[in-house]
mmCIF file of C-alpha atoms and ligand atoms in Angstrom:
data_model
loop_
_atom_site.group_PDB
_atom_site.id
_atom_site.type_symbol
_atom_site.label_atom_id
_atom_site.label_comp_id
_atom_site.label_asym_id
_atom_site.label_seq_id
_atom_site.Cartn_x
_atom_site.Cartn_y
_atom_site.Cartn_z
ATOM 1 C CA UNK A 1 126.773 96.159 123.740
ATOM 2 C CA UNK A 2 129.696 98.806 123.721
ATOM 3 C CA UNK A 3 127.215 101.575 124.103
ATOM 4 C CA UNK A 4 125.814 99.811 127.420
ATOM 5 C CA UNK A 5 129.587 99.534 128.431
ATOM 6 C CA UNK A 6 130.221 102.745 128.472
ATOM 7 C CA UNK A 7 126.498 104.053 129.572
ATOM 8 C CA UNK A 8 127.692 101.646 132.335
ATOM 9 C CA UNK A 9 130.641 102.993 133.250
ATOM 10 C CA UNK A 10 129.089 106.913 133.135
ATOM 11 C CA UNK A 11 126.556 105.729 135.648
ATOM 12 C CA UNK A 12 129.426 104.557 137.688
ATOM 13 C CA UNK A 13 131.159 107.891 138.174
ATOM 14 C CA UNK A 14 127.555 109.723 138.499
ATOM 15 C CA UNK A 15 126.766 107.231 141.659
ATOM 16 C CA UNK A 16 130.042 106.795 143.333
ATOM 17 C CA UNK A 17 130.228 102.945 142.038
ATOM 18 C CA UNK A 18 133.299 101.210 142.473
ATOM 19 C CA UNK A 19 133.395 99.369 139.734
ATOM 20 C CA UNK A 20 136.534 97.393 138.272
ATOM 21 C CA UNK A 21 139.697 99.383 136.107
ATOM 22 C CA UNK A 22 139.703 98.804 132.478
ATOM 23 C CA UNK A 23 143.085 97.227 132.838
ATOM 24 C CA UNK A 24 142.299 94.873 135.858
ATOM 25 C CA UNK A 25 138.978 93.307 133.568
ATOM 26 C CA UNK A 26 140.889 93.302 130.514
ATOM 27 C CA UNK A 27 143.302 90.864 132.353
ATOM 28 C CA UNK A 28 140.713 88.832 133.465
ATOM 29 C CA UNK A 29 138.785 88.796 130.408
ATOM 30 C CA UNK A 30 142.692 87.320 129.011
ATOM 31 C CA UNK A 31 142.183 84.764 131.850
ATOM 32 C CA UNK A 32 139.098 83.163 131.099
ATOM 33 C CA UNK A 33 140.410 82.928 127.384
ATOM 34 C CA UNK A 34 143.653 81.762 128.464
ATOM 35 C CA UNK A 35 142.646 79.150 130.891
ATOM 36 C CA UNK A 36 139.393 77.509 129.079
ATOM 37 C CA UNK A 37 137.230 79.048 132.012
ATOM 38 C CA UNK A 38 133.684 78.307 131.661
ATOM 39 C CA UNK A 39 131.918 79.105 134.550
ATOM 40 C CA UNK A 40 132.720 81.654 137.035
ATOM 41 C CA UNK A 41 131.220 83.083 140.402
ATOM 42 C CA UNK A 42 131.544 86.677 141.480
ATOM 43 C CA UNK A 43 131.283 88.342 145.206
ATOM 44 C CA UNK A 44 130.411 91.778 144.280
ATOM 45 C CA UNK A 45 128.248 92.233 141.104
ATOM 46 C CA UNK A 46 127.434 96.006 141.992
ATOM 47 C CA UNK A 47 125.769 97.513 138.382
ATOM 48 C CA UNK A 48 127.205 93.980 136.387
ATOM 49 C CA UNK A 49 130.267 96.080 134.812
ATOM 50 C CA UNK A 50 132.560 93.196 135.476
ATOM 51 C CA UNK A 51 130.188 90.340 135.154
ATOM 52 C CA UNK A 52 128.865 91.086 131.678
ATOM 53 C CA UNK A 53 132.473 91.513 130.631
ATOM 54 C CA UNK A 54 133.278 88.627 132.152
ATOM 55 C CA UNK A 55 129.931 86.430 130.091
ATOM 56 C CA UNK A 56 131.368 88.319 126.723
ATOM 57 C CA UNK A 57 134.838 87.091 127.018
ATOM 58 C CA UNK A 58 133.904 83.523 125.666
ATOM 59 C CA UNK A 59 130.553 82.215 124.234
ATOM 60 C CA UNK A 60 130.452 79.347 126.689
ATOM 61 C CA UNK A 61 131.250 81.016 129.993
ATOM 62 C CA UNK A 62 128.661 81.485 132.751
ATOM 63 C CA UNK A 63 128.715 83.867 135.505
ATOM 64 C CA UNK A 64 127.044 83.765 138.972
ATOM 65 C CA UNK A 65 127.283 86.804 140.720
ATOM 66 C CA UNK A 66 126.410 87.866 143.784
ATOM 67 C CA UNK A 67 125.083 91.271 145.003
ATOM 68 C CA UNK A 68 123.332 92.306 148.404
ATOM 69 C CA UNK A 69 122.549 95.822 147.769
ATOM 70 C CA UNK A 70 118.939 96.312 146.535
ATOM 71 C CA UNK A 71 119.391 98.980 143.977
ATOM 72 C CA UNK A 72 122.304 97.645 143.013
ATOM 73 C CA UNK A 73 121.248 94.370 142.605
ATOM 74 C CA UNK A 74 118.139 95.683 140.451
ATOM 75 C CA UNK A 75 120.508 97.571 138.105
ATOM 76 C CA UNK A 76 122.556 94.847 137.465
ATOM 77 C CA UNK A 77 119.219 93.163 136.656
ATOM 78 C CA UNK A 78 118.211 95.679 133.990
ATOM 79 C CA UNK A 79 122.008 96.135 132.454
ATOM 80 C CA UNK A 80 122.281 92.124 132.229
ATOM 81 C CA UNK A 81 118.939 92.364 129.830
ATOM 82 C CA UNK A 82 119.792 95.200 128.294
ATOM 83 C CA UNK A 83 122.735 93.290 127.070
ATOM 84 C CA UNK A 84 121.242 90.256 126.214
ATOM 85 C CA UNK A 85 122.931 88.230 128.799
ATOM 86 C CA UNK A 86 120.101 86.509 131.169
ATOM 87 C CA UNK A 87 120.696 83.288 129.600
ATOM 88 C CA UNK A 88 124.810 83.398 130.676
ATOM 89 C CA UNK A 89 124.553 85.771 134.142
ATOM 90 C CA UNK A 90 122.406 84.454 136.967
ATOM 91 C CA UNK A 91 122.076 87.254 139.497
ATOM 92 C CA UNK A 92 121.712 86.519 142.720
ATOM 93 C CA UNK A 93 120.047 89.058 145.978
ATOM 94 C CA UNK A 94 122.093 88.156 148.816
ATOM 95 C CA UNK A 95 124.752 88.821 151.341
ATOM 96 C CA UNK A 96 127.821 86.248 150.265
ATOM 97 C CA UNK A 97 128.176 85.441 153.724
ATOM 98 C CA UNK A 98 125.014 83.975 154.341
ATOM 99 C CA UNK A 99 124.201 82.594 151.501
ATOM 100 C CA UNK A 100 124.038 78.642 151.220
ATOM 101 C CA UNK A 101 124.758 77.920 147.449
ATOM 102 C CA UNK A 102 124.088 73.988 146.629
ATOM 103 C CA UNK A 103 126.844 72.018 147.663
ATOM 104 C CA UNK A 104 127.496 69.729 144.357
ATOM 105 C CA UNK A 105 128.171 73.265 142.815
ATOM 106 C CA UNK A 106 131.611 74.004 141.063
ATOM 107 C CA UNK A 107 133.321 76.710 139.323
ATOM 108 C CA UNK A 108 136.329 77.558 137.469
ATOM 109 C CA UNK A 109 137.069 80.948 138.746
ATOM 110 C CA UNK A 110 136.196 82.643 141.725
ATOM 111 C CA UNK A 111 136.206 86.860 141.641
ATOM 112 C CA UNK A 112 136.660 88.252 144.906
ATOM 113 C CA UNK A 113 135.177 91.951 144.637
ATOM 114 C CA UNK A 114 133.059 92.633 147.342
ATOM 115 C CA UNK A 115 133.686 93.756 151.243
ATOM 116 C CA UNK A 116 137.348 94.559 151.386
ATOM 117 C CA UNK A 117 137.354 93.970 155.638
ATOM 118 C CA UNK A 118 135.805 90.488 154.469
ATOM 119 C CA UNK A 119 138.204 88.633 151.636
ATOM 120 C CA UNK A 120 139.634 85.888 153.970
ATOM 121 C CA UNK A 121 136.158 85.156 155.316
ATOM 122 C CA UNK A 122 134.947 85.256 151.127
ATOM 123 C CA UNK A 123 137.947 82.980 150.490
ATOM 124 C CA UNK A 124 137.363 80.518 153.256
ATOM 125 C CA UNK A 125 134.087 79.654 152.512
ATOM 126 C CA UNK A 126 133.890 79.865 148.431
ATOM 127 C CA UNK A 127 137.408 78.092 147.705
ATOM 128 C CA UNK A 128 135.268 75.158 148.939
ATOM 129 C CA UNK A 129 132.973 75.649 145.257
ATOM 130 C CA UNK A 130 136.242 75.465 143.241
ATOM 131 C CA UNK A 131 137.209 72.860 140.030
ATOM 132 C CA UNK A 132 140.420 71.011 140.969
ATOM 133 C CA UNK A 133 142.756 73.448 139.091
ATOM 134 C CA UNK A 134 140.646 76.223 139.634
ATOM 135 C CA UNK A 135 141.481 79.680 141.025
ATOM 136 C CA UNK A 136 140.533 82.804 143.152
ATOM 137 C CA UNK A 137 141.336 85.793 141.817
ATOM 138 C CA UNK A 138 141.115 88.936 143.862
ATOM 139 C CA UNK A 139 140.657 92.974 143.186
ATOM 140 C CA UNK A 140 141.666 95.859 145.083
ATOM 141 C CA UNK A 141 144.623 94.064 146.885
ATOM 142 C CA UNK A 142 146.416 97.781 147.031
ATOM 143 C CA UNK A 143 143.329 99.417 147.920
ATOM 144 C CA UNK A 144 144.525 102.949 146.504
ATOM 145 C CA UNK A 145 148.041 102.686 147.436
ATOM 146 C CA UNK A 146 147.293 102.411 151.200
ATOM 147 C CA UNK A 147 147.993 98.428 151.676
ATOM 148 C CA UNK A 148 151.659 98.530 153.126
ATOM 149 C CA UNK A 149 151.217 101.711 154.613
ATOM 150 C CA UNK A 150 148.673 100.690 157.661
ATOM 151 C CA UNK A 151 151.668 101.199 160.321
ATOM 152 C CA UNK A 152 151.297 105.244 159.002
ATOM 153 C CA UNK A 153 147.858 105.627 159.556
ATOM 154 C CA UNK A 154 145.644 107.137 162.721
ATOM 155 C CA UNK A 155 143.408 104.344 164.522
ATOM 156 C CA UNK A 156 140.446 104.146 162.831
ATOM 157 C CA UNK A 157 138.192 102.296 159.619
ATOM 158 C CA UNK A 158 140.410 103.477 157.495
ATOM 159 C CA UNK A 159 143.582 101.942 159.500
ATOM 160 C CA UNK A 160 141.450 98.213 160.180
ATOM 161 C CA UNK A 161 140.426 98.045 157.428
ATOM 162 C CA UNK A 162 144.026 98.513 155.503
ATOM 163 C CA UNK A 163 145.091 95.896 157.718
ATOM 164 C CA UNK A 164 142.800 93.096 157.255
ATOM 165 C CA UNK A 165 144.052 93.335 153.423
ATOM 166 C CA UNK A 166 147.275 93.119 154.518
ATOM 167 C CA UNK A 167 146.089 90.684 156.752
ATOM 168 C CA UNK A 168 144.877 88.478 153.403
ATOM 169 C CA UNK A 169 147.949 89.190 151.461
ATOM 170 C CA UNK A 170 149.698 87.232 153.922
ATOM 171 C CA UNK A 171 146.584 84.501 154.313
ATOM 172 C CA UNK A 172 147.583 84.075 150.696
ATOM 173 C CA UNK A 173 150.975 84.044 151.114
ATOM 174 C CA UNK A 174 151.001 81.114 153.392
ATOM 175 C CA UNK A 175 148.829 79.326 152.034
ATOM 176 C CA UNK A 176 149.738 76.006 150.981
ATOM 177 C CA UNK A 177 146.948 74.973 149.310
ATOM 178 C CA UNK A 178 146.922 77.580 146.595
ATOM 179 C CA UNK A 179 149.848 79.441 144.755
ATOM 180 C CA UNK A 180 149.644 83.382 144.577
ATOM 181 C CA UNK A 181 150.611 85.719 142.445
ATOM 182 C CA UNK A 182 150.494 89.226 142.962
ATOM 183 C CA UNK A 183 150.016 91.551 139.776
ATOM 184 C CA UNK A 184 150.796 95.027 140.082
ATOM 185 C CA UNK A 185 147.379 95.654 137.579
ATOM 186 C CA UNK A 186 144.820 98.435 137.995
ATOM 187 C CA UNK A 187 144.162 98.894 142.043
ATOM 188 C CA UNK A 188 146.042 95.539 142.393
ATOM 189 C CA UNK A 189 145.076 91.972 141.568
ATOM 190 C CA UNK A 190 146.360 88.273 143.372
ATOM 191 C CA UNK A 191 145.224 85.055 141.248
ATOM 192 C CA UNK A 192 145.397 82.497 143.513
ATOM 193 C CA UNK A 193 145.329 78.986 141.651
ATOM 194 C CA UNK A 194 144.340 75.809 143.455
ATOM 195 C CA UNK A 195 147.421 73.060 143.658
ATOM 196 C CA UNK A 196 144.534 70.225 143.252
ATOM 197 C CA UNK A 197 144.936 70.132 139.652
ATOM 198 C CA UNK A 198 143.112 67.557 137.463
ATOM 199 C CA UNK A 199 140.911 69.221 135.786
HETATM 200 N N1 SAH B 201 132.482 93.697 140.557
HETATM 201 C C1 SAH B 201 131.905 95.004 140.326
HETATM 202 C C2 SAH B 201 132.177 95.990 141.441
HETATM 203 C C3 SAH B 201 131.757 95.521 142.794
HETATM 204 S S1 SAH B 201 131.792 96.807 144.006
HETATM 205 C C4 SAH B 201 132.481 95.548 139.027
HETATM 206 O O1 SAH B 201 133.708 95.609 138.911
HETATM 207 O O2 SAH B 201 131.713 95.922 138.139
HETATM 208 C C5 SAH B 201 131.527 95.848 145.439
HETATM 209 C C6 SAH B 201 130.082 95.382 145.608
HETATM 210 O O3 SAH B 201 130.091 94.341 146.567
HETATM 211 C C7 SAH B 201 129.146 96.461 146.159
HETATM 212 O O4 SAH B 201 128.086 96.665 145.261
HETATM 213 C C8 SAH B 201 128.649 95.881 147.481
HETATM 214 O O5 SAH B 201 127.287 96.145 147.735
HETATM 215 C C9 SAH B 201 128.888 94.394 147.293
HETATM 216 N N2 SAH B 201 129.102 93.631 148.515
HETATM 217 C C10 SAH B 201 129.914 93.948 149.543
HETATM 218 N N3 SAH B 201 129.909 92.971 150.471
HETATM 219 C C11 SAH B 201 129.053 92.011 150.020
HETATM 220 C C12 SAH B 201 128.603 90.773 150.543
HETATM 221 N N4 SAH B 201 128.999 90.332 151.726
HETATM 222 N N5 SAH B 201 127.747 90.041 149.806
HETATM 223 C C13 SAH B 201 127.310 90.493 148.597
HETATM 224 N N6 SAH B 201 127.686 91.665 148.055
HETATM 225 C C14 SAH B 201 128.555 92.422 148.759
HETATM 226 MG MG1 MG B 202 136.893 96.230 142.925
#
């Protein structure tokens, strides 16, 4: 298991991967602990780095994840089996935003990784999946150290695309149905927990 870890994380710097920091996983690994979470869906499996961390954390959780680029998709495929972990990861093929996942489904946690332009549109429609109690939890919320900074930048991606996260910081903010907080963790993390809470 450690070896694939770390053949994973190799892989991830030879193919320009963005996969999760080491602090911002251990965190969430913490979480899942922490908060008794047993099932969890992703946005943004890329090679599984996060998702089979997040199935290891506890021997009941369950991960969903969802991935809609082919050889990505097809790698997290062969490092979930390589691990052992088809029975607790269910991978799925498809863009998150078209996908229609059954209705009745619920899940603990919710990990936002995918399409940074997209998070409020990723939020909308999955907080709809969540336990009473449950919560979203976010990555790349400082996006390098550019989110704040948008006013400073030239028109352009780079510019729209720093302000739709700043955009989502304050979606979050007001929010009234869910409490945020903001952790200063790896490239930025917000856990936003649902107010509904019997669990
Ligand atoms: N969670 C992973 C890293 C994900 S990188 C880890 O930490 O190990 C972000 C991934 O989201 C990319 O592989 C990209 O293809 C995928 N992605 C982006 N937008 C998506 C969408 N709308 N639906 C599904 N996957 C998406
Ligand atoms: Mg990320």
């Amino acid at each position: 298991m450690k070896e694939h870890i770390l053949e994973m994380e190799k892989y991830a710097i030879e193919n320009n991967v963005p996969i999760i920091e080491k602090k911002s996983i251990a965190f969430i690994m913490r979480y899942i602990k922490d908060h008794n979470v047993k099932s969890v869906l992703e946005i943004g499996s890329a090679i599984g780095y996060s998702a089979i961390l997040m199935a290891s954390s506890d021997k009941d959780v369950v991960v969903t994840t969802i991935e809609r680029d082919e050889t990505r998709y097809m790698e997290c495929l062969k490092n979930v089996k390589k691990c052992g972990l088809e029975k607790k990861i269910n991978v799925v093929y498809q863009d998150a935003l078209e996908l229609n996942l059954s209705e009745e489904l619920r899940y603990d946690l919710i990990f936002i990784d995918a399409a940074k332009g997209q998070y409020t549109k990723f939020f909308e429609k999955y907080k709809n999946f969540l336990n009473p109690g449950g919560v979203i939890i976010t990555d790349n919320l400082k996006f390098h150290g550019y989110v704040g900074e948008s006013s400073k930048l030239d028109k352009g991606n780079l510019k729209s695309l720093v302000e739709k996260i700043e955009g989502y910081i304050a979606f979050l903010k007001n929010n009234e149905e869910f409490d945020t907080v903001f952790k200063d963790i790896g490239d930025g993390l917000s856990i936003s927990t649902w107010k509904k809470d019997e669990k």
